[in-house]
Structure formats: C-alpha cells, structure tokens
Tab-separated table of C-alpha atoms in Angstrom:
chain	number	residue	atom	x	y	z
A	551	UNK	CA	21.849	-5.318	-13.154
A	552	UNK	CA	17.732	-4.375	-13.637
A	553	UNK	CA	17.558	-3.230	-16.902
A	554	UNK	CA	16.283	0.472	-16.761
A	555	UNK	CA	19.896	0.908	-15.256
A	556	UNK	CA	21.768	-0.631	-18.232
A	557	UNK	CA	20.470	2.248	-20.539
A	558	UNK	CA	21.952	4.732	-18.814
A	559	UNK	CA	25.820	4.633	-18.870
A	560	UNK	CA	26.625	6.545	-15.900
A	561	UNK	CA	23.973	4.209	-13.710
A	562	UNK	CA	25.349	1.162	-15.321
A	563	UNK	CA	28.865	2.170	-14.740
A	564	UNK	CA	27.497	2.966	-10.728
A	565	UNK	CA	25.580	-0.560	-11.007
A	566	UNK	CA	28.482	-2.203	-11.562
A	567	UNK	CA	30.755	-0.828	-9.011
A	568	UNK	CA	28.250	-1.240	-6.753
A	569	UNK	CA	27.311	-4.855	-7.512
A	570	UNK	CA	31.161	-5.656	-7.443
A	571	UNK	CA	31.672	-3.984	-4.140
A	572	UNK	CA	28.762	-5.654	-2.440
A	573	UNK	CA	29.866	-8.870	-3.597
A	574	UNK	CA	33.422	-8.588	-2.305
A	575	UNK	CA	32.273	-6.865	0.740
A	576	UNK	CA	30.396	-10.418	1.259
A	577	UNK	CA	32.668	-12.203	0.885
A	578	UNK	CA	35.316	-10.577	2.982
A	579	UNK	CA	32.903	-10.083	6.039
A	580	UNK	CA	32.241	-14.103	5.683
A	581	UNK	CA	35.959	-15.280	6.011
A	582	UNK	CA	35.880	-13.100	8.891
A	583	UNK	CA	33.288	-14.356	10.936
A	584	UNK	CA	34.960	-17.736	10.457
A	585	UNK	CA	37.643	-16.039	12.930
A	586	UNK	CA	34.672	-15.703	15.321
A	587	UNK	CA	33.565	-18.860	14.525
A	588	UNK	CA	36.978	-20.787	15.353
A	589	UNK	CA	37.181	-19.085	18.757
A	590	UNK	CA	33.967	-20.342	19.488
A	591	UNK	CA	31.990	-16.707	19.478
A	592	UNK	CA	29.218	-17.985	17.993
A	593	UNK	CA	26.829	-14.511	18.020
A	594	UNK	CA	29.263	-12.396	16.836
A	595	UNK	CA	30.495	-14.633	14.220
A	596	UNK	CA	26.871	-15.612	13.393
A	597	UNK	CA	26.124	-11.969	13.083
A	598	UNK	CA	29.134	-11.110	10.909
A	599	UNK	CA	27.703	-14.446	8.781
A	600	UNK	CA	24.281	-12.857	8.395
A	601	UNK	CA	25.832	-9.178	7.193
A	602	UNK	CA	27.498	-10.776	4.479
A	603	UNK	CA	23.963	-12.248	3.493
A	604	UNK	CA	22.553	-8.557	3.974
A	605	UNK	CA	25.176	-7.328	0.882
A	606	UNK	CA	24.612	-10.058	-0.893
A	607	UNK	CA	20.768	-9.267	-0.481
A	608	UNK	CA	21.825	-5.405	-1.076
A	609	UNK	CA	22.956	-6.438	-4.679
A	610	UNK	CA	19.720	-8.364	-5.279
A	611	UNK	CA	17.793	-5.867	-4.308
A	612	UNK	CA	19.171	-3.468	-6.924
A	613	UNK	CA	18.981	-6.096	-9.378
A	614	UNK	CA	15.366	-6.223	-8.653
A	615	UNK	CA	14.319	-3.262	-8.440
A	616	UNK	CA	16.508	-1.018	-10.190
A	617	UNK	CA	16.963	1.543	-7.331
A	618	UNK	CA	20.804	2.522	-6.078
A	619	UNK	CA	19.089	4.152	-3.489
A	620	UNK	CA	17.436	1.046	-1.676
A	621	UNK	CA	19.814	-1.104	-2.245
A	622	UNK	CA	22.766	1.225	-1.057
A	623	UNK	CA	21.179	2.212	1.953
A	624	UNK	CA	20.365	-1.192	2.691
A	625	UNK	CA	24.342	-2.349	2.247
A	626	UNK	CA	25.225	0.593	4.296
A	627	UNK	CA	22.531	-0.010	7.265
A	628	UNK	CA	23.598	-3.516	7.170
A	629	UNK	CA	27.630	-2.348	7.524
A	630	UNK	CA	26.068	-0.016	10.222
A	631	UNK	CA	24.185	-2.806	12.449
A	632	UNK	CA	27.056	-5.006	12.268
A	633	UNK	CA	29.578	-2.790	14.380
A	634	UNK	CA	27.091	-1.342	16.619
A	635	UNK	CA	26.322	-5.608	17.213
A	636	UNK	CA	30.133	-5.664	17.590
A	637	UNK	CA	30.402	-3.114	19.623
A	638	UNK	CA	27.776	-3.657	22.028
A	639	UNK	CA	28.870	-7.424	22.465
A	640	UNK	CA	32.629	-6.679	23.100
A	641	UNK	CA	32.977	-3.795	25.024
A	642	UNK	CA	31.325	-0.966	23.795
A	643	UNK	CA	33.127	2.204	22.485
A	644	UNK	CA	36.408	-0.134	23.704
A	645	UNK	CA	35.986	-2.527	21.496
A	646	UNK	CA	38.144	-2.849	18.610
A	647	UNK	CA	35.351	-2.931	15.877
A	648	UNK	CA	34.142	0.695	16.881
A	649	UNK	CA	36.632	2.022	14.449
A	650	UNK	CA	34.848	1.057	11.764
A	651	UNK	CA	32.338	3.451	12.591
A	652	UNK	CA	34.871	5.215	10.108
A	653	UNK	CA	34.105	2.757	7.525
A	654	UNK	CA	30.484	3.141	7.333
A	655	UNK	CA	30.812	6.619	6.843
A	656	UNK	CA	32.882	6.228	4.281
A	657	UNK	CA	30.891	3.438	2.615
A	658	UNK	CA	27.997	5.516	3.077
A	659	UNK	CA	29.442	9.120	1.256
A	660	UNK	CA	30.585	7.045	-1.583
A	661	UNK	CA	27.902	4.354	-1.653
A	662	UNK	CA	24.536	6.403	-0.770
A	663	UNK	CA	26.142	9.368	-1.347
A	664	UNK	CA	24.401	12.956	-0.540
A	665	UNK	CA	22.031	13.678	1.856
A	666	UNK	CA	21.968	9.907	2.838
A	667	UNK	CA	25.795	9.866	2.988
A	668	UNK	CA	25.545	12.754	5.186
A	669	UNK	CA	22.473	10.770	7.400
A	670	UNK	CA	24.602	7.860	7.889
A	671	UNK	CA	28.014	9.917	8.941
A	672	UNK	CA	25.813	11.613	11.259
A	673	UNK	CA	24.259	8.418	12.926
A	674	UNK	CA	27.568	7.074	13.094
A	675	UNK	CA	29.293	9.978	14.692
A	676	UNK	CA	26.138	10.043	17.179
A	677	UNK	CA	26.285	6.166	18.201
A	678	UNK	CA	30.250	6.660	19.199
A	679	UNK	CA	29.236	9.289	21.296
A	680	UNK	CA	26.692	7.237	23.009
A	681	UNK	CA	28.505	4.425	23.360
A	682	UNK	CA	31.329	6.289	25.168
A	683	UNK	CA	28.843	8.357	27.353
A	684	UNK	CA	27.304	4.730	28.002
A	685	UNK	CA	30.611	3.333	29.003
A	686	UNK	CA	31.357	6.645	31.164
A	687	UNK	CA	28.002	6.290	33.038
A	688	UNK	CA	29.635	2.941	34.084
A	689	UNK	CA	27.282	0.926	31.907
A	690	UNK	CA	28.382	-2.435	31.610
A	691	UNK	CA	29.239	-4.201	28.047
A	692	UNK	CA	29.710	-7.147	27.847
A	693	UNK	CA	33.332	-8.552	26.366
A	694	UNK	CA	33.933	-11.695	24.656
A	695	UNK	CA	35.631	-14.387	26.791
A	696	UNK	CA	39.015	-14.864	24.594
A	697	UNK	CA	42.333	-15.748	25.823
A	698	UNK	CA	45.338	-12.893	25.291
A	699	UNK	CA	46.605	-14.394	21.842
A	700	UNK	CA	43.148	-14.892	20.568
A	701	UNK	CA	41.937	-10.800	21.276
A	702	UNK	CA	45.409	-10.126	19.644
A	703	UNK	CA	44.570	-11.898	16.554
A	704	UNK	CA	41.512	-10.919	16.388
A	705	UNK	CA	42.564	-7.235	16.706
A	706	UNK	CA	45.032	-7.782	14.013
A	707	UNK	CA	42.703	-8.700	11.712
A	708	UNK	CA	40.095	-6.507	12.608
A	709	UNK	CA	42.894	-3.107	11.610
A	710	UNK	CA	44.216	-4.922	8.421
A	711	UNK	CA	40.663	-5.540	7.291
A	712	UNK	CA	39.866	-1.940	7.937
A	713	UNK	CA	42.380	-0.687	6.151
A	714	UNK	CA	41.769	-2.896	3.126
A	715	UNK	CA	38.336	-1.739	3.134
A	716	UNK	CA	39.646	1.961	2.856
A	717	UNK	CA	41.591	1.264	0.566
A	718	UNK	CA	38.894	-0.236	-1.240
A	719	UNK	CA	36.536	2.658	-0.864
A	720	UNK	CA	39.511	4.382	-2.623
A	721	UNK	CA	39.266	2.509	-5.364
A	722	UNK	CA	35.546	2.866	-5.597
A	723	UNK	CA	35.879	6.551	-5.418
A	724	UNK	CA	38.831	6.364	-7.749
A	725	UNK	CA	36.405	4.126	-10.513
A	726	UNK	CA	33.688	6.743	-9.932
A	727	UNK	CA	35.616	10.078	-10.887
C-alpha cells in the first residue's frame, strides 16, 4: 500500500480491502480460465488469463501511485472487457457470461464508487442492450464449439462463480460500513 494512503485510516482500511479483493479476484478468474483452457478455448481462456493479470496490475497500480481512483477503475474496466470478450465470443447477449454484467456493476458501486460507480452501471446496462438489439438485428456471434456436457459445466461454473463473487462484494460492502 503507497504510503500517503497508510496515514490515513479510512484510505488504509479502503487500501486494504481493495488490495485483498483484487488479489482474490486474480486468482479466482485464473482457475477459471483453466476451464477454458482444458476444453481447448484457447481465446477465451487466454483472455480470462490476461484479466487476472489486469487485477493483479490494478493492485500495483495503487501501490504505485497511491490513487483508489486509477487503480479501481482500472480493476473494474478490466472486469468490464472481460464479459463483453465473453460475450461477444460465445453468443452475444445469449451467452452465459452476460450475467455478469451484474457483477461489474456491483464491483464498480462498491469499488469506484460514486459518479464512476454510476458510469460503469450505466455502460453496463447500455452494452446488454446492444448486444440484444445486435442479436435481434440477426447479427451473428459467434459460439464456442463445445460438446453438451462441456457448455453444461461450463455454465455451472460460470453461476456458482457469480454468486461467490456477490457474495463477496457483500463482504466488501459489509468490511466497508
């Protein structure tokens, strides 16, 4: 944590949450491109692979320069690029990732916060409805090539992972009160 945080108690306290969260969300989105990986979707998994790098990044960035703006808007645009990647390589508003258009406005209220919060829900909200007037225009997605059992898992994991992550925005939100 940069040090011009550390003097402040309530930025520390934020620093830390933040740090923590980043560093778990890494983690987590890692172990689930190796899903991807295994059924040989190589650009999504590869994509999930480089958002965990992005959080990662997101907590070096506020250790360098001090700023929970930057480096919570960065987390949050990197959480943001990965399901609209998702979503626009398996199926488009169809896909089972667009949910987590959810998460990123959640992520983004508690992480960014205010006005940004609010910028990020709105760009969320916005890119659903594209995506679905997209798909109703007859635009084409493309969908990854996976047999029955392997979309199934995948779906599984997808909805338990999202509702771990809400329920670890909970927590954040429950540390920050």
């Amino acid at each position: 944590i940069h040090d011009s945080l550390r003097k402040n108690d309530e930025q520390n306290n934020a620093s830390k949450v933040f740090v923590g969260f980043a560093l778990s969300l890494s983690v987590a989105v890692i172990c689930y491109s190796l899903v991807f990986l295994y059924f040989g979707q190589i650009l999504p998994g590869g994509m999930v692979v480089f958002t965990g790098v992005l959080f990662l990044i997101s907590a070096l960035i506020l250790k360098a320069t001090g700023s929970l703006v930057i480096a919570s808007n960065t987390l949050v645009g990197s959480f943001y690029l990965a399901i609209l990647i998702l979503s626009i390589l398996d199926g488009g508003v169809s896909t089972v990732c667009s949910p987590w258009f959810g998460a990123v406005a959640i992520c983004a209220i508690l992480v960014a916060g205010g006005l940004f919060g609010l910028l990020w829900t709105g760009l969320s909200v916005v890119t659903v409805v594209i995506l679905f007037i997209l798909q109703m225009n007859e635009f084409s997605f493309p969908v990854m090539e996976l047999s029955v059992l392997e979309r199934e898992i995948i779906t599984c994991i997808t909805y338990a992972g999202l509702v771990i992550i809400i329920a670890a925005f909970g927590r954040v939100f429950s540390l920050m009160i």
